Amino acid sequence: MAPVIDLHFHCLPGIDDGPDDWESSVALCRAAAAQGTTTIVATPHVLRGPWINEDPELRDALVLELNALLDGRPEILPGCEYFLSAEAVELVERGRWSPLTGLNRTGYLLVELPSGEIPSYTGALFHELTLLGVTPVLAHPERNRALSDDSDELEELIERGARVQLTAGSLLGDFGPPAAEASQEFLRRGLVHLVASDAHSLDRRPPRLAAARRHIRDAWGADAEVGLFEENPRAVLLSERLPWAGPRE
């Protein structure tokens, strides 16, 4: 059976708005494993509000401890959810970033936009990142009001080099009708490359990757399920080009 990779997961304790302690962290990861997830990329917020997390050493130490507590089931890899700022390219050039692969300086970077807008520099910044060998992965665009209202804006960002990750809960209605409807519109237009849980806790934001997989399989077929949940996530971890282009009506 193919590994199930969750590329967006807040599981490190006390570092952002994810779990507060080790017990909660372990329980959250084990809940994901019970649904079939074999690999989790820990993606603490970086440069968002009170969660600066600019130094990867703390994150790496927490990842090491969590892997020990879980005994590798599931495996935890280092990553981040980077809040987009005009200084992003400078920070990447200085090496103050945490790629989703956690393995090398090139690869994919999970990027979060403000919830209500698209900063004017976003497209140009994405293009600059790609020139540095970094592919921005846009986290939960269906929950950004500007993008959910106008999918043409999302297509333009993809043309600038971005790839798109939907949240599993959005597909299932957890974030309300606008996010669910935007998710379906993005899928219809072939603008989706990845689905991840964005899990934070068992009660508020549980991992729902298994249910989202069933939803995609039922609505878009087995090829879409494998592409979104297996082939493309595996390529991200390997810093390879995404092999699956996305479903399209």
Protein backbone atom coordinates (compact mmCIF):
# COMPACT_ATOMS: atom_id res chain seq x y z
CA MET A 1 0.00 0.00 0.00
CA ALA A 2 1.34 3.45 -0.94
CA PRO A 3 2.45 5.81 1.86
CA VAL A 4 -0.07 8.47 2.82
CA ILE A 5 1.69 11.82 3.23
CA ASP A 6 0.14 14.79 5.02
CA LEU A 7 2.07 17.91 3.98
CA HIS A 8 0.34 20.43 6.28
CA PHE A 9 0.03 19.53 9.94
CA HIS A 10 0.44 21.53 13.16
CA CYS A 11 1.65 18.87 15.58
CA LEU A 12 4.60 20.37 17.46
CA PRO A 13 3.67 21.36 21.03
CA GLY A 14 3.83 24.92 22.32
CA ILE A 15 5.21 26.45 19.14
CA ASP A 16 2.05 27.88 17.51
CA ASP A 17 -1.73 27.34 17.69
CA GLY A 18 -1.38 23.56 17.50
CA PRO A 19 -1.11 21.22 20.53
CA ASP A 20 -0.17 22.68 23.91
CA ASP A 21 1.70 19.64 25.24
CA TRP A 22 3.31 16.35 24.28
CA GLU A 23 0.28 14.27 25.23
CA SER A 24 -1.95 16.23 22.86
CA SER A 25 0.68 16.17 20.14
CA VAL A 26 1.09 12.40 20.30
CA ALA A 27 -2.68 11.83 20.36
CA LEU A 28 -3.16 14.05 17.31
CA CYS A 29 -0.50 12.23 15.30
CA ARG A 30 -1.80 8.83 16.32
CA ALA A 31 -5.29 9.83 15.21
CA ALA A 32 -3.84 10.61 11.78
CA ALA A 33 -2.00 7.28 11.73
CA ALA A 34 -5.23 5.46 12.58
CA GLN A 35 -6.68 6.90 9.35
CA GLY A 36 -3.76 5.57 7.31
CA THR A 37 -1.34 8.50 7.34
CA THR A 38 2.24 7.23 7.34
CA THR A 39 4.19 10.50 7.02
CA ILE A 40 3.43 13.91 8.50
CA VAL A 41 5.27 17.12 7.68
CA ALA A 42 5.22 19.32 10.79
CA THR A 43 4.41 22.84 9.58
CA PRO A 44 4.48 25.36 12.42
CA HIS A 45 3.55 28.93 11.55
CA VAL A 46 6.50 31.16 10.68
CA LEU A 47 6.33 34.97 10.86
CA ARG A 48 2.61 34.97 11.62
CA GLY A 49 1.51 37.18 14.50
CA PRO A 50 3.06 35.94 17.75
CA TRP A 51 4.54 32.83 16.12
CA ILE A 52 7.86 33.93 14.68
CA ASN A 53 9.63 30.54 14.65
CA GLU A 54 12.40 31.84 12.44
CA ASP A 55 15.04 29.57 13.94
CA PRO A 56 14.64 25.99 12.64
CA GLU A 57 16.71 24.50 15.47
CA LEU A 58 13.81 24.55 17.96
CA ARG A 59 11.51 22.98 15.40
CA ASP A 60 14.03 20.28 14.57
CA ALA A 61 14.50 19.42 18.26
CA LEU A 62 10.73 19.07 18.69
CA VAL A 63 10.50 16.89 15.58
CA LEU A 64 13.22 14.62 16.95
CA GLU A 65 11.44 14.25 20.29
CA LEU A 66 8.06 13.62 18.70
CA ASN A 67 9.47 10.91 16.45
CA ALA A 68 10.93 9.22 19.52
CA LEU A 69 7.58 9.33 21.33
CA LEU A 70 5.74 7.96 18.30
CA ASP A 71 8.39 5.35 17.50
CA GLY A 72 8.15 6.37 13.86
CA ARG A 73 4.43 5.66 13.47
CA PRO A 74 3.73 7.98 11.77
CA GLU A 75 7.04 9.49 10.71
CA ILE A 76 7.36 13.24 11.35
CA LEU A 77 9.39 15.43 8.97
CA PRO A 78 10.31 19.12 9.41
CA GLY A 79 8.61 21.88 7.47
CA CYS A 80 6.82 25.17 8.05
CA GLU A 81 3.84 27.29 7.05
CA TYR A 82 5.38 30.56 5.98
CA PHE A 83 3.27 33.71 6.30
CA LEU A 84 3.96 35.65 3.14
CA SER A 85 5.86 38.90 3.53
CA ALA A 86 7.75 41.22 1.23
CA GLU A 87 10.96 39.99 2.88
CA ALA A 88 10.39 36.36 1.85
CA VAL A 89 12.97 36.27 -0.94
CA GLU A 90 15.64 37.88 1.27
CA LEU A 91 14.98 35.36 4.03
CA VAL A 92 15.16 32.47 1.58
CA GLU A 93 18.45 33.75 0.20
CA ARG A 94 19.81 33.96 3.76
CA GLY A 95 18.72 30.39 4.40
CA ARG A 96 16.19 31.38 7.10
CA TRP A 97 13.45 29.13 5.86
CA SER A 98 12.26 25.55 6.26
CA PRO A 99 11.43 23.72 3.04
CA LEU A 100 8.67 21.18 3.06
CA THR A 101 11.22 18.54 2.20
CA GLY A 102 13.37 19.44 5.18
CA LEU A 103 16.26 17.90 3.25
CA ASN A 104 17.85 20.49 1.02
CA ARG A 105 17.82 24.14 0.02
CA THR A 106 15.72 23.69 -3.08
CA GLY A 107 12.19 22.39 -3.05
CA TYR A 108 8.72 23.43 -2.02
CA LEU A 109 7.76 26.09 0.52
CA LEU A 110 4.28 26.14 2.10
CA VAL A 111 3.06 29.74 1.98
CA GLU A 112 0.05 31.31 3.69
CA LEU A 113 -1.65 34.51 2.54
CA PRO A 114 -3.70 36.88 4.72
CA SER A 115 -7.25 35.56 4.96
CA GLY A 116 -8.95 38.47 3.23
CA GLU A 117 -6.60 39.71 0.54
CA ILE A 118 -3.84 39.03 -1.95
CA PRO A 119 -0.88 41.34 -1.24
CA SER A 120 0.05 43.31 -4.33
CA TYR A 121 3.57 41.84 -4.40
CA THR A 122 2.43 38.19 -4.27
CA GLY A 123 2.72 37.30 -7.95
CA ALA A 124 6.12 38.94 -8.38
CA LEU A 125 7.40 37.35 -5.18
CA PHE A 126 6.27 33.89 -6.28
CA HIS A 127 8.09 34.39 -9.56
CA GLU A 128 11.27 35.42 -7.71
CA LEU A 129 11.06 32.34 -5.49
CA THR A 130 10.86 30.07 -8.52
CA LEU A 131 14.01 31.73 -9.91
CA LEU A 132 15.72 30.63 -6.68
CA GLY A 133 14.59 27.05 -7.23
CA VAL A 134 11.76 27.31 -4.68
CA THR A 135 8.21 26.36 -5.60
CA PRO A 136 5.65 28.12 -3.40
CA VAL A 137 2.78 25.88 -2.30
CA LEU A 138 -0.22 28.06 -1.56
CA ALA A 139 -1.95 26.83 1.59
CA HIS A 140 -5.77 26.79 1.76
CA PRO A 141 -6.55 29.40 -0.96
CA GLU A 142 -10.22 28.39 -0.69
CA ARG A 143 -10.23 30.13 2.71
CA ASN A 144 -8.87 33.39 1.28
CA ARG A 145 -11.83 35.63 0.46
CA ALA A 146 -10.23 37.28 -2.55
CA LEU A 147 -9.25 33.97 -4.14
CA SER A 148 -12.52 32.20 -3.30
CA ASP A 149 -14.41 35.07 -4.97
CA ASP A 150 -12.27 35.03 -8.11
CA SER A 151 -10.57 31.82 -9.23
CA ASP A 152 -8.91 33.72 -12.09
CA GLU A 153 -6.65 35.28 -9.45
CA LEU A 154 -5.58 31.81 -8.35
CA GLU A 155 -4.85 30.77 -11.91
CA GLU A 156 -2.59 33.82 -12.30
CA LEU A 157 -0.61 32.82 -9.19
CA ILE A 158 -0.18 29.32 -10.61
CA GLU A 159 1.14 30.87 -13.81
CA ARG A 160 3.68 32.71 -11.62
CA GLY A 161 4.94 29.37 -10.32
CA ALA A 162 2.69 28.53 -7.37
CA ARG A 163 1.12 25.16 -6.64
CA VAL A 164 -2.11 24.79 -4.70
CA GLN A 165 -2.99 22.82 -1.57
CA LEU A 166 -6.59 22.51 -0.40
CA THR A 167 -7.56 21.73 3.18
CA ALA A 168 -9.32 18.40 3.66
CA GLY A 169 -11.90 19.97 5.96
CA SER A 170 -12.83 22.55 3.33
CA LEU A 171 -13.84 19.78 0.95
CA LEU A 172 -16.01 18.30 3.71
CA GLY A 173 -17.78 21.54 4.64
CA ASP A 174 -15.93 22.17 7.92
CA PHE A 175 -15.13 25.77 6.98
CA GLY A 176 -18.57 26.64 5.64
CA PRO A 177 -20.21 26.83 2.21
CA PRO A 178 -17.93 29.49 0.67
CA ALA A 179 -14.78 27.42 1.25
CA ALA A 180 -16.49 24.22 0.08
CA GLU A 181 -17.83 25.89 -3.07
CA ALA A 182 -14.48 27.50 -3.85
CA SER A 183 -12.77 24.12 -3.43
CA GLN A 184 -15.08 22.55 -5.99
CA GLU A 185 -14.59 25.46 -8.38
CA PHE A 186 -10.81 25.17 -8.11
CA LEU A 187 -11.03 21.43 -8.76
CA ARG A 188 -13.32 21.94 -11.76
CA ARG A 189 -10.79 24.34 -13.26
CA GLY A 190 -7.81 22.04 -12.64
CA LEU A 191 -6.21 24.44 -10.16
CA VAL A 192 -5.54 21.96 -7.33
CA HIS A 193 -2.34 19.95 -6.88
CA LEU A 194 -2.43 18.72 -3.27
CA VAL A 195 -4.79 18.06 -0.36
CA ALA A 196 -3.60 18.12 3.26
CA SER A 197 -5.29 18.13 6.64
CA ASP A 198 -4.01 21.37 8.24
CA ALA A 199 -4.74 19.56 11.51
CA HIS A 200 -4.33 21.50 14.76
CA SER A 201 -6.13 19.52 17.46
CA LEU A 202 -8.48 16.60 18.00
CA ASP A 203 -11.44 18.77 18.98
CA ARG A 204 -11.14 21.96 16.89
CA ARG A 205 -9.22 20.90 13.77
CA PRO A 206 -8.80 17.12 13.60
CA PRO A 207 -7.01 15.28 10.78
CA ARG A 208 -9.61 14.36 8.15
CA LEU A 209 -7.46 13.15 5.29
CA ALA A 210 -9.18 9.76 4.98
CA ALA A 211 -12.64 11.30 4.61
CA ALA A 212 -11.31 13.81 2.09
CA ARG A 213 -9.77 10.98 0.07
CA ARG A 214 -13.13 9.25 -0.11
CA HIS A 215 -14.76 12.50 -1.15
CA ILE A 216 -12.27 13.05 -3.98
CA ARG A 217 -12.52 9.43 -5.13
CA ASP A 218 -16.32 9.57 -5.24
CA ALA A 219 -16.47 12.98 -6.92
CA TRP A 220 -13.43 12.91 -9.21
CA GLY A 221 -12.30 9.28 -9.51
CA ALA A 222 -9.39 7.10 -8.46
CA ASP A 223 -6.83 8.92 -10.63
CA ALA A 224 -7.56 12.19 -8.83
CA GLU A 225 -7.34 10.48 -5.46
CA VAL A 226 -3.94 8.96 -6.21
CA GLY A 227 -2.63 12.16 -7.76
CA LEU A 228 -3.67 14.49 -4.96
CA PHE A 229 -2.92 12.21 -2.01
CA GLU A 230 -0.03 10.02 -3.17
CA GLU A 231 1.85 10.98 -6.33
CA ASN A 232 2.12 14.74 -5.87
CA PRO A 233 2.86 14.67 -2.11
CA ARG A 234 5.60 12.10 -2.74
CA ALA A 235 7.09 14.36 -5.41
CA VAL A 236 7.10 17.29 -2.98
CA LEU A 237 9.11 15.29 -0.45
CA LEU A 238 11.59 14.36 -3.17
CA SER A 239 11.77 17.94 -4.56
CA GLU A 240 10.62 16.63 -7.92
CA ARG A 241 8.21 18.10 -10.45
CA LEU A 242 4.61 17.24 -9.64
CA PRO A 243 3.58 14.39 -11.95
CA TRP A 244 -0.18 14.91 -11.74
CA ALA A 245 -1.72 18.05 -13.22
CA GLY A 246 -5.07 18.04 -11.41
CA PRO A 247 -8.66 17.05 -12.21
CA ARG A 248 -10.62 19.06 -14.70
CA GLU A 249 -14.20 18.83 -15.93
